[in-house]
């Protein structure tokens, strides 16, 4: 198992009332694995998650992207800047 | 020039900063906080960003535009925090040799900013209700 | 707002003048005196107008744009007389509820100004030669 | 015959070294008639005239448009503002 920390923003941050969550996932882990474990560990995020993108080291990542504990991981709800 | 700032955007300085002798066209776009979105009245907006990724995406968008048009100067500034109706949340300024290019580039930049940059806004209505706008 | 003026254009005031609470998008276009047109180097330009007809055409162009887009405010100012490289010869500013409309309207306005308004410029080269630019 | 005064601008003004010219044309006269008589009376304008529009009372006018001495008539070279 590895522990991944995921930064939260906007509605995700409000739903969890915190800036980041940590979740344990079996190693090796992909972005897709992270999604599954996040939804299970944090039910308030489950509805929002399918509409979010996962960013890894400031880049949008596909579900097949591999993860390690040193990565900066963020949950990106649909953006609405401008 | 790429910037996220909590302060009011000095879009006058931004406009002056992009004027160049070889560029005959300057286009400035300002996004301002609108009072009505459909039937919903907004009193103020709260903007939040994921700053390091937002800055990276803004720089990529600028580079992408520079590969498409012969841009002189480019400035993209997004303000963060609380803004009331009429305040400027985002400013894009470009200069190009010709006006068609300047219009196309400015439009491209603001469209991509709204599509790709991790910034979010929460609408706050007169009755105290608030909601994150999610795309 | 339509104006011909011999004085430098206060495009900052123009930008502020078009911001409206119901309009989320503001676009400002500035035409500046460009140093090079093809291989020809310009030192300064002299602009001349047929003022009463120019003002009439500008007002018609504004009315035409207002019939096509839900414009909040519109400002078109053209400077006349002598201008050096980098100086602003024409400014167009608009506000609209949405950004796509603001871009389209500003582009339409400046394109029509250049097509329909009786204003002419004479290019003055470093060697003292000058020539009227005729479309 | 009626006498029509035509305002000049830009290159037309420079070619004639004055702001306006007057020309006598048989009445009734159209914009097309004016063109013919202008070219004959003022040879320096002859080359430029085909590229110009005639404005009557601040409106672009076709060659068939009728003219009278009270009209404000202007010779409009191809515009180059902006």
XYZ file of C-alpha atoms in Angstrom:
434
model
C 0.000 0.000 0.000
C 1.064 3.573 -0.648
C -0.498 6.706 0.780
C -1.454 9.408 -1.737
C -2.366 12.962 -0.807
C -4.902 14.709 -3.023
C -5.370 18.505 -3.042
C -8.984 19.706 -3.066
C -10.465 22.881 -4.572
C -13.776 24.695 -4.902
C -16.790 22.461 -4.257
C -14.614 19.433 -3.440
C -12.858 21.419 -0.724
C -16.184 22.619 0.658
C -17.709 19.138 0.644
C -14.776 17.775 2.668
C -14.190 20.956 4.676
C -10.457 20.596 4.129
C -7.711 21.423 1.579
C -6.492 17.872 1.014
C -7.266 14.243 1.786
C -5.010 11.215 2.033
C -5.940 7.751 0.890
C -4.172 4.379 0.973
C -4.103 2.467 -2.323
C -2.405 -0.823 -3.311
C 0.893 -0.300 -5.140
C 1.406 0.088 -8.108
C -1.494 2.540 -8.408
C -2.966 4.426 -11.341
C -5.193 7.520 -11.480
C -8.120 5.154 -12.082
C -7.285 3.214 -8.890
C -7.089 6.492 -6.996
C -10.579 7.482 -8.195
C -12.040 4.191 -6.938
C -10.415 4.482 -3.522
C -11.262 8.186 -3.125
C -14.954 7.519 -3.801
C -14.999 4.648 -1.314
C -13.077 6.486 1.416
C -14.869 9.843 1.047
C -18.547 9.368 0.135
C -19.220 13.145 -0.139
C -16.824 13.226 -3.117
C -18.411 10.272 -4.932
C -20.953 12.291 -6.925
C -18.484 15.018 -7.901
C -15.597 12.696 -8.838
C -16.829 11.572 -12.269
C -16.973 15.236 -13.348
C -13.442 15.949 -12.089
C -10.070 15.585 -13.745
C -7.065 14.387 -11.764
C -3.958 16.504 -12.156
C -0.531 14.996 -11.470
C 2.380 17.382 -11.058
C 0.310 20.234 -12.566
C -0.700 18.259 -15.657
C -4.063 16.686 -16.483
C -3.661 12.883 -16.249
C -5.524 9.966 -17.825
C -6.878 7.125 -15.670
C -4.040 4.890 -16.888
C -1.359 7.264 -15.528
C 0.825 5.652 -12.797
C 1.177 7.361 -9.414
C 3.761 7.456 -6.672
C 3.704 9.103 -3.235
C 6.004 11.960 -4.282
C 3.549 13.178 -6.952
C 1.579 16.367 -6.384
C -1.961 15.148 -7.032
C -5.020 17.391 -7.277
C -8.723 16.872 -7.856
C -9.823 19.432 -10.468
C -13.578 20.120 -10.649
C -14.817 21.584 -13.968
C -13.116 24.953 -14.199
C -15.081 28.217 -14.261
C -12.513 30.970 -14.319
C -12.671 34.082 -16.420
C 3.180 38.228 -19.112
C 1.193 35.867 -16.905
C -0.093 36.790 -13.459
C -2.527 35.721 -10.743
C -3.250 38.492 -8.281
C -5.529 39.221 -5.327
C -5.498 42.929 -6.253
C -7.591 44.912 -8.734
C -6.201 44.422 -12.247
C -4.458 47.488 -13.639
C -5.745 46.936 -17.163
C -4.684 50.420 -18.235
C -1.057 49.561 -17.519
C -1.597 46.210 -19.230
C -2.872 47.899 -22.385
C 0.094 50.269 -22.497
C 2.484 47.396 -21.840
C 1.541 45.558 -25.048
C 1.806 48.490 -27.510
C 4.748 47.868 -29.859
C 6.051 49.846 -32.862
C 5.866 46.835 -35.177
C 2.318 46.008 -34.102
C -0.551 48.010 -35.615
C -3.299 46.273 -33.649
C -3.913 45.974 -29.917
C -6.851 44.060 -28.458
C -7.769 44.126 -24.782
C -10.430 41.813 -23.359
C -11.869 42.362 -19.893
C -14.093 39.855 -18.141
C -16.220 41.661 -15.571
C -18.536 40.341 -12.864
C -22.003 40.339 -14.418
C -25.082 41.113 -12.377
C -27.322 38.492 -13.977
C -26.613 34.962 -15.188
C -29.919 33.890 -16.689
C -32.386 34.762 -13.910
C -29.864 34.511 -11.087
C -28.716 37.787 -9.557
C -25.108 37.929 -8.384
C -23.877 40.284 -5.659
C -20.292 39.132 -5.631
C -18.108 36.254 -6.805
C -15.337 34.416 -5.003
C -12.533 33.165 -7.250
C -10.199 30.384 -6.162
C -7.250 28.911 -8.062
C -4.747 26.095 -7.898
C -1.949 28.619 -8.386
C 1.098 26.625 -9.537
C -0.924 24.647 -12.072
C -2.879 27.740 -13.166
C 0.361 29.598 -13.860
C 1.743 26.632 -15.787
C -1.430 26.376 -17.895
C -1.455 30.121 -18.574
C 2.155 29.944 -19.780
C 1.290 26.981 -22.035
C -1.681 28.867 -23.482
C 0.514 31.886 -24.206
C 3.119 29.653 -25.906
C 0.372 27.981 -27.939
C -0.928 31.376 -29.121
C 2.602 32.534 -29.985
C 3.007 29.465 -32.191
C -0.163 30.412 -34.113
C 0.137 34.212 -34.484
C 3.081 36.662 -34.738
C 2.290 38.195 -31.375
C 4.251 41.180 -30.146
C 3.301 41.205 -26.498
C 0.835 39.060 -24.551
C -0.540 39.748 -21.082
C -2.967 37.527 -19.178
C -3.927 38.484 -15.636
C -6.558 36.732 -13.525
C -7.680 38.183 -10.236
C -8.520 35.878 -7.306
C -10.645 36.401 -4.206
C -13.871 38.358 -3.823
C -15.149 40.619 -6.603
C -18.347 42.630 -6.847
C -20.519 43.374 -9.876
C -18.613 45.419 -12.478
C -15.148 44.503 -11.209
C -12.657 43.009 -13.650
C -11.849 39.340 -12.958
C -9.658 38.656 -15.981
C -7.775 40.727 -18.540
C -6.114 39.619 -21.768
C -4.106 42.054 -23.882
C -2.226 41.338 -27.103
C -0.486 43.223 -29.881
C 0.015 41.950 -33.425
C 1.175 43.462 -36.710
C -2.393 43.299 -38.064
C -5.795 43.630 -36.439
C -7.298 40.317 -37.587
C -4.485 38.461 -35.845
C -4.884 40.519 -32.690
C -8.609 39.735 -32.490
C -8.113 36.036 -33.187
C -5.300 35.679 -30.677
C -7.137 37.507 -27.879
C -10.250 35.406 -28.460
C -8.199 32.208 -28.474
C -6.446 33.157 -25.232
C -9.571 33.945 -23.214
C -11.388 30.868 -24.584
C -8.498 28.629 -23.539
C -8.176 30.310 -20.148
C -11.814 29.509 -19.428
C -11.418 25.953 -20.674
C -8.070 24.835 -19.256
C -6.943 26.890 -16.275
C -7.783 25.570 -12.786
C -9.699 28.570 -11.488
C -13.188 28.370 -10.031
C -15.833 30.883 -9.093
C -18.595 30.808 -6.503
C -21.668 32.951 -7.133
C -23.125 34.710 -4.133
C -26.776 35.756 -4.454
C -28.585 38.549 -2.555
C -30.325 35.995 -0.260
C -26.968 34.768 1.059
C -27.022 31.565 -1.000
C -23.840 30.631 -2.783
C -22.880 28.060 -5.350
C -19.713 26.983 -7.122
C -20.006 27.367 -10.871
C -18.744 24.156 -12.357
C -18.245 24.554 -16.081
C -20.180 57.437 -28.444
C -18.672 58.668 -31.698
C -15.853 61.209 -31.906
C -13.258 62.654 -34.246
C -10.497 64.444 -32.402
C -7.148 66.115 -33.097
C -5.974 65.152 -29.592
C -4.426 61.925 -28.276
C -7.175 59.366 -27.626
C -7.819 58.727 -23.946
C -8.441 55.018 -24.450
C -8.261 54.348 -20.720
C -11.276 56.586 -20.136
C -12.950 54.948 -23.131
C -12.472 51.485 -21.648
C -13.906 52.533 -18.296
C -16.813 54.273 -20.012
C -18.117 51.050 -21.581
C -18.077 48.824 -18.461
C -21.671 47.998 -17.499
C -23.085 45.762 -14.724
C -25.151 43.724 -17.189
C -22.191 43.190 -19.523
C -19.628 40.500 -18.656
C -17.340 41.187 -21.617
C -15.475 44.303 -22.683
C -13.317 44.451 -25.823
C -11.061 47.366 -26.673
C -9.328 47.620 -30.036
C -6.533 50.121 -30.641
C -5.091 50.849 -34.058
C -1.575 52.201 -33.675
C 0.823 53.705 -36.194
C 2.996 50.826 -37.366
C 6.645 51.315 -38.203
C 6.682 49.033 -41.248
C 4.122 48.397 -43.967
C 5.738 45.692 -46.035
C 9.216 47.114 -46.673
C 8.202 50.754 -46.291
C 9.311 52.467 -43.104
C 6.930 55.068 -41.684
C 8.027 57.943 -39.457
C 4.641 59.555 -39.063
C 1.184 59.549 -40.604
C -1.138 62.430 -41.423
C -4.835 61.648 -41.096
C -7.475 63.734 -42.830
C -11.260 63.353 -42.693
C -14.417 64.679 -44.256
C -15.810 65.335 -40.776
C -19.589 65.680 -41.190
C -19.812 62.605 -43.403
C -17.350 60.665 -41.243
C -19.461 61.336 -38.150
C -22.620 60.310 -39.986
C -21.012 57.050 -41.174
C -19.667 56.286 -37.706
C -23.145 56.738 -36.221
C -24.626 54.461 -38.909
C -21.987 51.804 -38.189
C -22.777 51.966 -34.462
C -26.519 51.626 -35.182
C -25.834 48.690 -37.495
C -23.808 46.924 -34.774
C -26.507 47.591 -32.188
C -29.042 45.913 -34.477
C -26.853 42.791 -34.601
C -25.621 42.415 -31.002
C -27.056 43.331 -27.557
C -24.406 45.970 -26.984
C -24.236 47.781 -23.693
C -21.971 50.681 -24.605
C -20.107 51.470 -27.819
C -17.311 53.985 -28.263
C -15.522 54.766 -31.529
C -12.903 57.513 -31.574
C -10.686 58.372 -34.531
C -7.824 60.817 -34.160
C -6.955 63.181 -37.013
C -3.775 65.066 -37.867
C -0.170 63.947 -37.444
C 0.720 60.801 -35.501
C 4.071 59.127 -34.945
C 4.914 55.431 -34.702
C 3.209 53.802 -31.702
C 0.529 56.465 -31.329
C -3.119 55.396 -31.305
C -5.053 56.521 -34.383
C -8.341 54.755 -33.683
C -10.013 53.164 -30.665
C -13.124 50.996 -30.520
C -14.563 49.843 -27.193
C -17.686 47.764 -26.605
C -19.409 45.922 -23.795
C -21.783 43.003 -24.215
C -23.393 40.459 -21.882
C -21.134 37.715 -23.278
C -17.595 37.705 -24.587
C -18.247 36.174 -28.012
C -20.633 39.034 -28.824
C -18.140 41.623 -27.585
C -15.381 40.235 -29.833
C -17.645 39.963 -32.870
C -19.059 43.460 -32.428
C -15.665 45.122 -31.926
C -14.276 43.352 -34.990
C -17.307 44.359 -37.060
C -17.013 47.983 -35.968
C -13.343 48.435 -36.822
C -13.722 46.563 -40.129
C -16.587 48.851 -41.141
C -14.769 51.977 -40.000
C -11.880 51.094 -42.290
C -14.223 50.292 -45.166
C -16.835 53.055 -45.027
C -15.666 56.142 -43.164
C -14.159 58.995 -45.227
C -10.793 59.222 -43.476
C -7.466 59.049 -45.290
C -3.880 58.673 -44.211
C -0.654 59.833 -45.768
C 2.516 57.864 -44.987
C 5.655 59.880 -44.419
C 8.928 57.993 -44.903
C 12.351 58.818 -43.351
C 13.586 60.240 -46.709
C 10.873 62.915 -46.664
C 8.733 61.190 -49.289
C 5.040 60.965 -48.577
C 2.136 59.165 -50.148
C -1.605 58.946 -49.599
C -2.734 55.423 -48.810
C -5.737 54.771 -50.976
C -7.437 51.581 -49.813
C -26.237 74.843 -67.141
C -25.815 74.567 -63.390
C -22.625 75.080 -61.411
C -21.716 72.310 -58.978
C -19.074 72.631 -56.271
C -17.180 69.474 -55.361
C -15.202 69.100 -52.115
C -11.776 67.488 -52.462
C -9.825 65.377 -49.979
C -6.509 63.578 -49.595
C -4.747 62.963 -52.942
C -7.478 64.758 -54.916
C -6.958 67.888 -52.829
C -3.192 67.659 -53.272
C -3.451 67.139 -57.035
C -5.587 70.272 -57.392
C -3.911 72.197 -54.575
C -7.305 73.328 -53.303
C -10.216 72.164 -51.089
C -12.927 72.325 -53.734
C -13.530 72.815 -57.448
C -16.559 74.139 -59.318
C -17.725 72.827 -62.652
C -20.571 73.764 -64.987
C -22.762 70.898 -66.213
C -25.928 70.849 -68.349
C -29.127 70.594 -66.281
C -30.551 68.134 -65.297
C -27.281 66.524 -64.185
C -26.456 63.166 -62.627
C -23.404 61.972 -60.715
C -22.281 60.288 -63.926
C -22.487 63.593 -65.807
C -20.489 65.269 -63.062
C -17.735 62.643 -63.392
C -17.438 63.287 -67.127
C -17.256 67.051 -66.734
C -14.845 66.900 -63.780
C -12.390 64.756 -65.748
C -12.580 67.102 -68.736
C -12.262 70.322 -66.736
C -9.533 69.097 -64.342
C -7.124 66.732 -66.107
C -5.085 66.039 -62.932
C -8.191 64.354 -61.437
C -8.880 62.161 -64.474
C -6.753 59.201 -63.373
C -7.995 59.250 -59.785
C -11.704 59.746 -60.588
C -12.559 56.158 -61.593
C -11.307 54.982 -58.170
C -13.372 57.590 -56.296
C -16.922 57.553 -55.020
C -19.068 60.668 -55.200
C -20.862 61.558 -51.971
C -23.987 63.698 -52.071
C -25.179 65.223 -48.817
C -22.892 62.862 -46.849
C -24.155 59.708 -48.554
C -22.431 57.594 -51.212
C -24.279 58.110 -54.514
C -24.650 56.007 -57.665
C -23.887 57.469 -61.100
C -27.647 57.684 -61.812
C -28.240 59.965 -58.810
C -29.588 63.431 -59.795
C -27.809 66.576 -58.624
C -28.750 70.163 -57.919
C -26.621 73.181 -56.967
C -27.706 73.088 -53.295
C -26.255 69.590 -52.781
C -23.079 69.132 -50.761
C -20.991 67.094 -53.182
C -17.661 65.465 -52.334
C -15.109 63.386 -54.199
C -14.177 60.449 -51.933
C -10.920 58.641 -52.795
C -10.624 55.073 -51.495
C -10.671 55.463 -47.714
C -7.709 54.429 -45.564
C -8.635 55.345 -42.005
C -8.022 53.240 -38.938
